[in-house]
Coordinates of C-alpha atoms in Angstrom, one line a residue:
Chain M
X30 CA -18.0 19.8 -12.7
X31 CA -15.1 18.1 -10.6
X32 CA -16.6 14.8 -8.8
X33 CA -15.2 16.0 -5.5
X34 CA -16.2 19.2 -3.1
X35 CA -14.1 22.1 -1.9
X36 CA -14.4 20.2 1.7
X37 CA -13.1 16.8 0.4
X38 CA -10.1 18.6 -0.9
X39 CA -9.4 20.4 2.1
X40 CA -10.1 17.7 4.2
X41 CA -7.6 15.3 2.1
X42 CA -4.9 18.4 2.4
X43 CA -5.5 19.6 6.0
X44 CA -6.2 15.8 7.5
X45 CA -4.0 14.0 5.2
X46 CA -7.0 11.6 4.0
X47 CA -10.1 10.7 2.9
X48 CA -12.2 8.2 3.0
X49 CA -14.5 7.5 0.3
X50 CA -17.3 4.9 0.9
X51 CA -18.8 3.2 -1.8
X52 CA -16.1 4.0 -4.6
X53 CA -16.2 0.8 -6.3
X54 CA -19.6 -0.7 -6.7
X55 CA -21.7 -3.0 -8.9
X56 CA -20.3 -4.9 -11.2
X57 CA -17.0 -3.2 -10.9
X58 CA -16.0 -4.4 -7.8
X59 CA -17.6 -8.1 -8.4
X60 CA -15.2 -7.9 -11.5
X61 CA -12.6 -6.8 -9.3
X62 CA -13.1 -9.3 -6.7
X63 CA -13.1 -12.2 -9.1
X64 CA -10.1 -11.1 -11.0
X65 CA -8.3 -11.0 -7.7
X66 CA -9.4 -14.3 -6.5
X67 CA -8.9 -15.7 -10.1
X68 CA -5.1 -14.8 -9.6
X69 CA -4.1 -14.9 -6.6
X70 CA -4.1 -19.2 -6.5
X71 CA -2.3 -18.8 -9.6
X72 CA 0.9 -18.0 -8.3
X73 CA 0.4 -19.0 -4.4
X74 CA 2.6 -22.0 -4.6
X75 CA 5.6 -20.1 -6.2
X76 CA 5.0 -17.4 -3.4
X77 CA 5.6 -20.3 -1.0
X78 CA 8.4 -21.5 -2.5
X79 CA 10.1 -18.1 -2.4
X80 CA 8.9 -18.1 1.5
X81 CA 11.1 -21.2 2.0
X82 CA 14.1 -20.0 0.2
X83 CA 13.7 -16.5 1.9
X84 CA 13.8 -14.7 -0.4
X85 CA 10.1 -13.0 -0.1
X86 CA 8.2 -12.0 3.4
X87 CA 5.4 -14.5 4.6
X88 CA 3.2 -12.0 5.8
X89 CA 2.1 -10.3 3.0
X90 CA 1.1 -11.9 -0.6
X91 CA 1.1 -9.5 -4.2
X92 CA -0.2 -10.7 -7.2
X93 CA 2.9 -10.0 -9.4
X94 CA 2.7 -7.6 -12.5
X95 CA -1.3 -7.2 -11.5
X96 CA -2.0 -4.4 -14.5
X97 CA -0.9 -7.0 -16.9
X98 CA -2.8 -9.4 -15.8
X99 CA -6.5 -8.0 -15.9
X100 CA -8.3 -4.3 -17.3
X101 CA -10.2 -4.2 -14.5
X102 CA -6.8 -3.1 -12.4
X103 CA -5.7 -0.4 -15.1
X104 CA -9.4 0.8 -14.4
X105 CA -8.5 1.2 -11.4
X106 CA -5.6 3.6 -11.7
X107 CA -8.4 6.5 -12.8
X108 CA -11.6 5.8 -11.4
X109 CA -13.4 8.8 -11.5
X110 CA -14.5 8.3 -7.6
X111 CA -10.7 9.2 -6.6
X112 CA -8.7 10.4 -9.2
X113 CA -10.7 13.4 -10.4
X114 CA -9.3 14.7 -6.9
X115 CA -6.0 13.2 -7.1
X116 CA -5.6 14.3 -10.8
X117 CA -6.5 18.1 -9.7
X118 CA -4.1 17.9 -6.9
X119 CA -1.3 17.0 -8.9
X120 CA -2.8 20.2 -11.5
X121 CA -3.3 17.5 -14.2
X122 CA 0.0 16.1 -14.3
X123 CA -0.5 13.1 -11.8
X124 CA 1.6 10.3 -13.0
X125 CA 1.1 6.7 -11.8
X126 CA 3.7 5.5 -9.4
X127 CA 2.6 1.7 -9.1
X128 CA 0.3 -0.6 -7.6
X129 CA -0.1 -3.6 -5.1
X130 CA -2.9 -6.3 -5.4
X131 CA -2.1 -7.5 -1.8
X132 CA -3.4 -10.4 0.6
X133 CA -2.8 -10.0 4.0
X134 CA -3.3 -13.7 6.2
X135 CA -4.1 -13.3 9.4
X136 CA -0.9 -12.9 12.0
X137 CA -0.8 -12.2 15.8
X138 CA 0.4 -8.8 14.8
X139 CA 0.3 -7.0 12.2
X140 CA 2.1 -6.9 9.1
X141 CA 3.1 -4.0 8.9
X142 CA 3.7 -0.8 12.2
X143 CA 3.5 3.1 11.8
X144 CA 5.3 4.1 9.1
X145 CA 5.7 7.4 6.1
X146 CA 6.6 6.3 3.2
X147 CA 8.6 9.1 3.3
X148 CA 9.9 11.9 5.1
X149 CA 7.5 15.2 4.7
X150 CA 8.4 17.2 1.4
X151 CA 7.0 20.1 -0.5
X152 CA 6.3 17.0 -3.3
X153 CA 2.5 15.4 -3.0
X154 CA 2.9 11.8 -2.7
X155 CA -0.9 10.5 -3.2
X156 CA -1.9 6.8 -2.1
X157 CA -5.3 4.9 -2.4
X158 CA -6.3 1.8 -1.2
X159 CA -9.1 0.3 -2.3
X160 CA -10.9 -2.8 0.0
X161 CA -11.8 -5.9 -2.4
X162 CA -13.9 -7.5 0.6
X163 CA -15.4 -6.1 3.8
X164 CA -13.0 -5.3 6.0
X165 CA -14.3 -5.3 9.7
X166 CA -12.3 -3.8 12.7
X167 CA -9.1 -5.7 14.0
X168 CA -8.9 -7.4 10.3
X169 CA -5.9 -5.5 9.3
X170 CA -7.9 -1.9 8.4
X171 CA -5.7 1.1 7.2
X172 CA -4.9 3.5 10.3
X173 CA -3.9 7.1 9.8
X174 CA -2.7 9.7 12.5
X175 CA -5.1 12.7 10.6
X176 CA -2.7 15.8 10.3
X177 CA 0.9 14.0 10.9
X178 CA 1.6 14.0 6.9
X179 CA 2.3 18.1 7.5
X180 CA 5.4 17.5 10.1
X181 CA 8.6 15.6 9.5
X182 CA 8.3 12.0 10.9
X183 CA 10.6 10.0 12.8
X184 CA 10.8 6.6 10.7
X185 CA 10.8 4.3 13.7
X186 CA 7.2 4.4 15.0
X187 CA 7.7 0.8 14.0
X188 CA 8.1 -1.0 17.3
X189 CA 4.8 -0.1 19.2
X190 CA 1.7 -1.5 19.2
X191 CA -0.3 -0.4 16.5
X192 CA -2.8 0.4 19.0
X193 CA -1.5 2.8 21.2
X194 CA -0.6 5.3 18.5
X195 CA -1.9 8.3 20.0
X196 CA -4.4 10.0 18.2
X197 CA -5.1 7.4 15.4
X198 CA -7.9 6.8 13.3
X199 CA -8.9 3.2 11.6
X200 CA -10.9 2.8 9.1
X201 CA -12.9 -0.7 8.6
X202 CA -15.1 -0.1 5.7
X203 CA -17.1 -2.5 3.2
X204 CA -16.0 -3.8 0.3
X205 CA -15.2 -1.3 -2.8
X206 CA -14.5 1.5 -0.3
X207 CA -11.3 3.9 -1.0
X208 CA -9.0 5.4 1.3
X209 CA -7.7 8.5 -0.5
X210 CA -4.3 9.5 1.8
X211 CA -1.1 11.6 2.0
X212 CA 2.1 8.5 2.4
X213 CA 4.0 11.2 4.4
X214 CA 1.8 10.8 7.2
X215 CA 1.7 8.2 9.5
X216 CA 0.1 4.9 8.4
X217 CA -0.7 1.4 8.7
X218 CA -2.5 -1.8 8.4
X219 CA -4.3 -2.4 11.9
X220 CA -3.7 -5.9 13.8
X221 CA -5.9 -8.7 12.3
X222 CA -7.2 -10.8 15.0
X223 CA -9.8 -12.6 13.0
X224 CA -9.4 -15.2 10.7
X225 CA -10.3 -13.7 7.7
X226 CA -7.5 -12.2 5.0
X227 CA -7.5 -8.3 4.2
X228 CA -7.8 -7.9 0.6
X229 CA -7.0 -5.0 -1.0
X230 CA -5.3 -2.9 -4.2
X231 CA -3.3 0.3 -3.2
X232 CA -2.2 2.6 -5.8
X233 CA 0.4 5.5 -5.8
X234 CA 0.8 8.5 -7.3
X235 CA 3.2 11.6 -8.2
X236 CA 3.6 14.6 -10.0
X237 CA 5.2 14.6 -13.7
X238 CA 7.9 16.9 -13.9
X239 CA 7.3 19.3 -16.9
X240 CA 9.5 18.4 -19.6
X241 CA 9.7 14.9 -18.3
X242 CA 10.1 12.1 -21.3
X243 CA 7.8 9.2 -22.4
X244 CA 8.5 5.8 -20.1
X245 CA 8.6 2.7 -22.0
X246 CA 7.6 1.2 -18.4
X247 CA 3.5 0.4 -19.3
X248 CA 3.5 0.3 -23.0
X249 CA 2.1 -3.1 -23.3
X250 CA -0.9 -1.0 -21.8
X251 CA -1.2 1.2 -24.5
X252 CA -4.0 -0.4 -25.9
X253 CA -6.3 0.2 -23.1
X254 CA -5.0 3.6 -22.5
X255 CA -7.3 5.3 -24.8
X256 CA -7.7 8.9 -23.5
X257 CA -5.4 11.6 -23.1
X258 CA -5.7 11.4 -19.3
X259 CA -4.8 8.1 -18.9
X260 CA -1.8 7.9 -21.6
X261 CA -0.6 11.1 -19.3
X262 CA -0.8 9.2 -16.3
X263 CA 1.0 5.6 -17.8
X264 CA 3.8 8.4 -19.3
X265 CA 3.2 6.7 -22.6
X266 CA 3.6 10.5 -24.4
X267 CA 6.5 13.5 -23.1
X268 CA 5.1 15.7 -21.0
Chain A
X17 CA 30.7 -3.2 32.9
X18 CA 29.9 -7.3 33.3
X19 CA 30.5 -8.9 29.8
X20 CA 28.7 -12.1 28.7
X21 CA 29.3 -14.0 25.4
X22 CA 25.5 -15.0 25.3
X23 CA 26.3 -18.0 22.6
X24 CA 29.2 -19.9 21.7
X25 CA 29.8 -23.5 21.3
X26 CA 32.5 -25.7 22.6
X27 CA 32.8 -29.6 21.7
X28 CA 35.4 -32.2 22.4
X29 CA 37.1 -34.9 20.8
X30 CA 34.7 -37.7 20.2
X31 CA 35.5 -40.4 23.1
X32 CA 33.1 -42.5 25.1
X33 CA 33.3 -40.0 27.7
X34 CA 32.5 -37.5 25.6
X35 CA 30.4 -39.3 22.5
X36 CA 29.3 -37.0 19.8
X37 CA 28.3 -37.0 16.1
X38 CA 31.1 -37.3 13.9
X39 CA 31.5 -36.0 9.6
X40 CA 33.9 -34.8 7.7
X41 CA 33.3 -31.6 8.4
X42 CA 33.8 -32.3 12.7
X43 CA 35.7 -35.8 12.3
X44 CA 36.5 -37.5 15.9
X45 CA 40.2 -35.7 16.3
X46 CA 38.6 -32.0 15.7
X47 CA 37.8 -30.2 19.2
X48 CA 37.1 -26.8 20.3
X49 CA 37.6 -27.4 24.0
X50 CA 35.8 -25.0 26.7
X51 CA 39.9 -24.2 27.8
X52 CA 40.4 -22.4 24.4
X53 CA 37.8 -20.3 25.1
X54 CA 38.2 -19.1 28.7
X55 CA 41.7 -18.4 27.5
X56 CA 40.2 -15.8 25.2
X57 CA 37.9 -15.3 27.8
X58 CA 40.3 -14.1 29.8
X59 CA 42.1 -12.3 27.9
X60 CA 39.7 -10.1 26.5
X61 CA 37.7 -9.4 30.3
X62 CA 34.5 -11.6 28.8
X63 CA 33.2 -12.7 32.4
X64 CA 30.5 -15.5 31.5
X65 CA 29.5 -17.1 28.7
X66 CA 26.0 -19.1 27.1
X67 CA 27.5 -22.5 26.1
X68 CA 24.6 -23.9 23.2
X69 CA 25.2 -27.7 22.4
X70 CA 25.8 -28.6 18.9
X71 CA 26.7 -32.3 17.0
X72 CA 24.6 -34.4 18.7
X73 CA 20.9 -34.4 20.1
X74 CA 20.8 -37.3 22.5
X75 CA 21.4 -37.3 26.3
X76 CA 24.8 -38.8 25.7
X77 CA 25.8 -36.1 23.2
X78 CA 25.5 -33.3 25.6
X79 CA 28.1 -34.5 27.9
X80 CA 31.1 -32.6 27.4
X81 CA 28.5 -29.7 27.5
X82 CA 27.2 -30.7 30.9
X83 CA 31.3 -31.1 32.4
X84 CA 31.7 -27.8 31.2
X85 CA 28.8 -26.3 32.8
X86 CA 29.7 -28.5 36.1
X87 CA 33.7 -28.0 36.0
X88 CA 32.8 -23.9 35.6
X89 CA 29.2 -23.0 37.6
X90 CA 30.1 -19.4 37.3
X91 CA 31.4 -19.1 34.3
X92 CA 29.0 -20.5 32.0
X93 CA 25.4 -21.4 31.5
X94 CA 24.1 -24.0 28.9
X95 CA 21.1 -24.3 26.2
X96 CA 20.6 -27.9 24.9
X97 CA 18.9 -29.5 21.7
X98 CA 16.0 -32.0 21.8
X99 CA 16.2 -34.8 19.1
X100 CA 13.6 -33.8 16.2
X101 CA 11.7 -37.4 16.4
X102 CA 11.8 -37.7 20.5
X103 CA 8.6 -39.1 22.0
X104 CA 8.9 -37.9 25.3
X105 CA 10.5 -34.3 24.7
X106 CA 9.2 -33.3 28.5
X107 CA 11.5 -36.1 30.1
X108 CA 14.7 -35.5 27.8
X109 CA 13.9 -31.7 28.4
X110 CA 14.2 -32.0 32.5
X111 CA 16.7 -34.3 32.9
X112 CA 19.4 -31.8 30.7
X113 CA 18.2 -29.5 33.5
X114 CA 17.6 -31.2 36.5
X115 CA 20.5 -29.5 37.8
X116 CA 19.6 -26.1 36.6
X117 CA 22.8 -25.2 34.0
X118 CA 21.3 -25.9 31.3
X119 CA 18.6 -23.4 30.8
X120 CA 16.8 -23.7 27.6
X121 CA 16.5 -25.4 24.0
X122 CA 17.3 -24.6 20.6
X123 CA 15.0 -25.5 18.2
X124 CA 15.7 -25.1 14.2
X125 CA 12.2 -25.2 13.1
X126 CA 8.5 -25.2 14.5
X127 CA 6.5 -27.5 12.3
X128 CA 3.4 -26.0 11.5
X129 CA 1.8 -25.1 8.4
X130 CA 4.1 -23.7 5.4
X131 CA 1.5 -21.5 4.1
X132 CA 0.6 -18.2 6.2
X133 CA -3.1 -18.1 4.5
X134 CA -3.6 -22.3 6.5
X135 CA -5.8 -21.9 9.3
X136 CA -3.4 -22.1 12.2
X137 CA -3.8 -24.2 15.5
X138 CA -0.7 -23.7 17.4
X139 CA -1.4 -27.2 18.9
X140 CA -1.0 -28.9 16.0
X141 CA 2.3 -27.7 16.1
X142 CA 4.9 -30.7 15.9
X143 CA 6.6 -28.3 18.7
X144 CA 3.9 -27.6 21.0
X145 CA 4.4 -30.0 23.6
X146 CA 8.4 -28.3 24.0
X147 CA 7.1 -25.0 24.0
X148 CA 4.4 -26.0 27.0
X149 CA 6.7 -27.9 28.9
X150 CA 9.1 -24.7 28.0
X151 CA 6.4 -22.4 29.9
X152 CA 5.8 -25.0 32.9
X153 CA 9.2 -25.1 33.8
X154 CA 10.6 -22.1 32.6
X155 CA 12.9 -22.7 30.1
X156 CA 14.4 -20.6 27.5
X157 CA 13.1 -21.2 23.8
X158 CA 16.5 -20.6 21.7
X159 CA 15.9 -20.1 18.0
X160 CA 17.6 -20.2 15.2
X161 CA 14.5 -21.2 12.7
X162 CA 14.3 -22.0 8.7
X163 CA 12.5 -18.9 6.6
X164 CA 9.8 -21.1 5.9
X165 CA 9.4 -20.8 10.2
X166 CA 9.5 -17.4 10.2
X167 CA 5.6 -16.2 10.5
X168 CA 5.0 -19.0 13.1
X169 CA 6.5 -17.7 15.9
X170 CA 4.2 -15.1 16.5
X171 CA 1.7 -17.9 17.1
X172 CA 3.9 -19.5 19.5
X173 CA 4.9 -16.2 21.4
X174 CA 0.9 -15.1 21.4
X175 CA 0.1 -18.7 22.9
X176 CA 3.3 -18.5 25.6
X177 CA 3.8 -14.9 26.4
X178 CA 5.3 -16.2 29.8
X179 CA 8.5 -18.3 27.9
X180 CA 11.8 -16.2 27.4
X181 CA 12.7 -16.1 23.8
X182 CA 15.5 -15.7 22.4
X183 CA 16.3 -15.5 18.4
X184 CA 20.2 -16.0 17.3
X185 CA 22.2 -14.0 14.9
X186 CA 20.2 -10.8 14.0
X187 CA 16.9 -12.7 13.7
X188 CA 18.2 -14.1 10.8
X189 CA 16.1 -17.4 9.1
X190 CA 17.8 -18.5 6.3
X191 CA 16.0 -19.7 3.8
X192 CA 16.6 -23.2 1.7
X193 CA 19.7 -24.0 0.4
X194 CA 21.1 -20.8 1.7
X195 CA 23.5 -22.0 4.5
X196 CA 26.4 -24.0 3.9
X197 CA 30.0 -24.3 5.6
X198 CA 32.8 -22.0 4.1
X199 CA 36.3 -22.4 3.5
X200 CA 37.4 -21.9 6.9
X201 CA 34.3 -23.8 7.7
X202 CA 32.0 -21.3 9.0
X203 CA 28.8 -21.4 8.7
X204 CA 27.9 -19.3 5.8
X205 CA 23.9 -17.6 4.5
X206 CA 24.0 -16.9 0.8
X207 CA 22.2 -13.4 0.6
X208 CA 20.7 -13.2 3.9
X209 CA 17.2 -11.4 3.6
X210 CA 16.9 -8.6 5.8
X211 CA 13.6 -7.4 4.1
X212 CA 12.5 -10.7 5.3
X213 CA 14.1 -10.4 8.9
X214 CA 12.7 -6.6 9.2
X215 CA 9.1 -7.2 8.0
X216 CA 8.7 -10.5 10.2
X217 CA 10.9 -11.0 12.9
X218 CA 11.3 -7.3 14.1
X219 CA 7.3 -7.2 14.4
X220 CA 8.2 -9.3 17.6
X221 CA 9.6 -6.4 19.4
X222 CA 6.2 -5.6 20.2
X223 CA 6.5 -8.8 22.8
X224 CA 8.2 -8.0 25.8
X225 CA 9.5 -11.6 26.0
X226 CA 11.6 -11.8 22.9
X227 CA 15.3 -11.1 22.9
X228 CA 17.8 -11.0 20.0
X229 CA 21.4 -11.6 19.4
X230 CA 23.6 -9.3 17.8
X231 CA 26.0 -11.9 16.6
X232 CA 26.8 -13.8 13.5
X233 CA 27.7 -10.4 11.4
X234 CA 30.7 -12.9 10.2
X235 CA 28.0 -15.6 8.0
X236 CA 26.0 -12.5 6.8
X237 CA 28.2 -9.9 5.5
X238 CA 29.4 -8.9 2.0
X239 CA 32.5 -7.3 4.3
X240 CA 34.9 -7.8 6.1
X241 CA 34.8 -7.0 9.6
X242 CA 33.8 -4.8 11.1
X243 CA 30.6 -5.6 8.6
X244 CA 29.8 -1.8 7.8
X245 CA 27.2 -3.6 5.4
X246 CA 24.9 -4.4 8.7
X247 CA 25.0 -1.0 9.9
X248 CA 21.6 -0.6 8.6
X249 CA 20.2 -3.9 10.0
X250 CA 21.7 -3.1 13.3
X251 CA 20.0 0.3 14.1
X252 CA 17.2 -0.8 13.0
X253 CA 17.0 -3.6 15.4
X254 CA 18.1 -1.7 18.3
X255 CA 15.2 0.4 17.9
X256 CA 12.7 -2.4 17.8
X257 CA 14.1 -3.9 20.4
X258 CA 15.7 -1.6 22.6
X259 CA 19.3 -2.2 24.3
X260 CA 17.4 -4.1 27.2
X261 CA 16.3 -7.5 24.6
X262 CA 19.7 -7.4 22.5
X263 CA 22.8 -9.2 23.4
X264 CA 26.1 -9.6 22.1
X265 CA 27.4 -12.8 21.3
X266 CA 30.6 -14.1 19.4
X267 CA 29.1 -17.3 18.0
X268 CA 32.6 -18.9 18.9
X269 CA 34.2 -20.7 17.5
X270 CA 33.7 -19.8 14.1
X271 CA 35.1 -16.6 14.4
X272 CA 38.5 -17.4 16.1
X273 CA 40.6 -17.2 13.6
X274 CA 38.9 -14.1 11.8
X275 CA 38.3 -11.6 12.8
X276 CA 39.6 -13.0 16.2
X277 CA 37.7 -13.2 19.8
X278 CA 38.8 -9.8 20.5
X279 CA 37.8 -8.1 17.4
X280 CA 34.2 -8.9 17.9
X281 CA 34.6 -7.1 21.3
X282 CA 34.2 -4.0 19.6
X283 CA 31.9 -4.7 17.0
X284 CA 28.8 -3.2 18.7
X285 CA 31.1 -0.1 19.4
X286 CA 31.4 -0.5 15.4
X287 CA 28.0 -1.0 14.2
X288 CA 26.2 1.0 16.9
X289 CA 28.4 4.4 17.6
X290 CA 26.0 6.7 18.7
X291 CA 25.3 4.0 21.9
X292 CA 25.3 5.5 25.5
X293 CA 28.0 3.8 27.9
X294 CA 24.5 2.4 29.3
X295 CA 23.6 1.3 26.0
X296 CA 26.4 -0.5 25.4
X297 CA 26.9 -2.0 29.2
X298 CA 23.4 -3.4 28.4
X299 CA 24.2 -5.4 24.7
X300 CA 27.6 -6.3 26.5
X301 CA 26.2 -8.3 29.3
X302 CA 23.4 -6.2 30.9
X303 CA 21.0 -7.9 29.2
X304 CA 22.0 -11.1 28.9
X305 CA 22.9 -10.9 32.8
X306 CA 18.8 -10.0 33.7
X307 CA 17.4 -11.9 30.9
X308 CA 18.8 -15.6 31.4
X309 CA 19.8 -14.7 34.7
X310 CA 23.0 -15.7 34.6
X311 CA 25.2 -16.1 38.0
X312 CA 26.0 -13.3 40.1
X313 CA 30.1 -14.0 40.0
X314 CA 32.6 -11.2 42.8

């Protein structure tokens, strides 16, 4: 039995997302929320120090490298709340396209404005972010205009207020929730006007080309990649 | 179409008329008189010009500045500096424009907290006072800012929405260690980050009271002129900002001798192509003209 419904998959491909509440829970996400607060001071002061010489943006801190760093982030990649659906979208060839353990401070504005990752293709390009704290409104939420992944985008959304997107949809959520989306539709992270940091781990995903040839990119995960599924998704094995 | 040059610098030989600070890069003999450029000026149909002071913070150093802006009232408007440890910024501030020429201030950095997580109390700035004597009096905030400045103007543009900004060459904030003087002694950025420019800076469009300066291609590029390489950065700015909060500028004199005053005439034509004659009338002077209000001249 998949862990997802016919209406969650059609909602995911006629709205472009979907939100699943309560996808990391338990000691999961209390794993996941130390590991991320056990890192992120780790390398804070050389994030800084890139900040001064330029050569990184101040408005948005990654943990560098973060599924070498902890299991709890390859766990992750294939949690069975998500990537049942994501892994039957792709027809059991979703591949693993990377992942961002990301702070966000609080800014006047936001970070980030509306944006597709790219423009709308006959490829499925699958993203999940995952909250590691609650996430109230106006705390930097992620904001999708349902529907706008099926029609090609303009790239330059970017200038307006986040706000006055018309027909946009935010999404503040607990900690441990997931937002399953489409990154050809329009997205973003909403203004955070508290004073609280948005925490969170987005993934991405894509489809293996058949034939395609083992990647030497996550081998140092190849211990933890103990299942067929998951050695398919790292690309540890050809296709 | 009205032109405007909206930042330069001119300096002269350092005299007692005209006291200024002195190295070996700008030793007493070297000038870069206000004649010089009005000759190019002229030549090249630039009507008016934003004069921005440079070797020398004090009162006294901004004297040739202010007997440029007095000897040419039409011609020229004037930003000023304000000494980093001054204890009355407010006084030094009005009396550079008691006589109204000298519009606004250039500030290099803001002096607030390095770290974008630190609670942040815009007060505690070490700028604050200049930025609300700035929106008091209406003067223009002129920026050219560090990297490690870059995420703190947002607090400063939230807490003054009424203060005209304006940010020099591209948005640009170079980070530490990456500016230095080149052979021809012009200011040079190491690998200038756009990334950083885009994903901070540009968010700023969103203020109606910021303005940016499409200027300084020569210290950023990998190219020669006309700087194909900033294309990219360019457009992308333009549509944050729109043609009615960008302005051309030549950041003279640096660029003299290459590519030449009249080169950079065209390099919005170069950079921006697709441009409307409106467009282009606006980045050429339009803006500029509305923005710092600059003289009606016949």
């Amino acid at each position: 039995m998949p862990a997802f419904t016919a209406a969650q998959k059609e909602h995911l491909q006629e709205q472009g997302f979907l939100l699943i509440e309560d996808a990391i829970q338990g000691d999961t996400l209390h794993r996941l929320q130390t590991t991320f607060d056990h890192w992120s001071p780790q390398f804070k002061e050389e994030w800084l120090e890139q900040i001064a010489s330029g050569d990184t943006c101040p408005t948005w801190f990654d943990i560098p490298d973060p599924l070498f760093k902890d299991e709890i982030f390859v766990d992750l990649t294939d949690h069975p709340s998500y990537f049942d659906l994501i892994d039957h979208c792709y027809n059991g060839r979703s591949c693993f396209a990377g992942m961002s353990a990301r702070a966000v401070p609080p800014w006047p504005l936001s970070y980030t404005g509306w944006h597709p990752d790219q423009l709308h293709s006959d490829a499925l390009h699958l993203k999940v972010q995952v909250y590691i704290d609650d996430v109230p409104a106006q705390c930097g939420e992620f904001g999708y205009v349902p529907g706008s992944h099926k029609i090609d985008q303009a790239t330059y959304y970017r200038s307006i207020r986040n706000d006055l997107m018309p027909d946009h949809i935010t999404f503040p959520g607990k900690a441990g929730t997931a937002i399953l989306f489409n990154s050809c539709g329009l997205h973003t992270a909403m203004d955070n006007s508290t004073r609280q940091a948005r925490k969170s781990v987005i993934m991405g995903y894509y489809r293996r080309p058949p034939g395609a040839a083992a990647s030497s990119k996550h081998t140092a995960l190849a211990h933890l990649c103990t299942t067929p599924q998951r050695r398919s998704l790292f690309e540890l094995e050809a296709a | 179409m009205k032109r405007i040059d909206a930042h330069l610098h001119v300096f002269a030989k350092a005299t007692t008329e005209f006291p200024r600070q002195t190295d070996d890069l700008f030793p007493p003999e070297r000038e870069e008189p206000v004649e010089k450029l009005l000759a190019e000026m002229e030549k090249h149909h630039v009507d008016q010009a934003m004069l921005v002071q440079m070797l020398g913070e004090d009162l006294k150093h901004h004297a040739y500045l202010r007997h440029c802006l007095t000897s040419y009232p039409d011609r020229f408007l004037g930003i000023g500096l304000i000494p980093p440890q001054c204890q009355n910024p407010e006084d030094h501030m009005d009396r550079l424009a008691d006589d109204g020429r000298i519009i606004g201030f250039r500030l290099g950095t803001l002096g607030g907290p390095r770290d974008p997580f630190a609670p942040t109390d815009v007060r505690q700035f070490a700028t604050y006072r200049i930025w609300q004597h700035a929106a008091k009096h209406d003067y223009v905030m002129w920026l050219y800012l560090q990297a490690v400045d870059a995420h703190l103007v947002a607090y400063m543009v939230d807490a003054f929405p009424q203060v005209r900004v304006v940010f020099n060459h591209l948005g640009v904030c170079p980070g530490v260690g990456k500016f230095s003087w080149d052979e021809k002694q012009r200011p040079h950025v190491d690998s200038p980050d756009f990334f950083t420019t885009m994903h901070t800076i540009h968010r700023l469009a969103r203020y109606d009271n910021v303005a940016l300066h499409l200027s300084g291609q020569y210290a950023f590029s990998k190219e020669p002129f006309p700087y194909q390489d900033l294309e990219g950065v360019h457009r992308y700015l333009l549509h944050g900002f729109g043609p009615q909060r960008l302005m051309w500028a030549t950041d003279a004199p640096w660029i003299y001798e290459k590519p030449g005053y009249g080169a950079l005439l065209n390099v919005i034509g170069e950079l921006l192509p697709n441009l409307s004659e409106a467009d282009h009338a606006a980045i050429m002077g339009g803006t500029a003209q509305q923005f710092l209000r600059f003289p009606q001249v016949n």
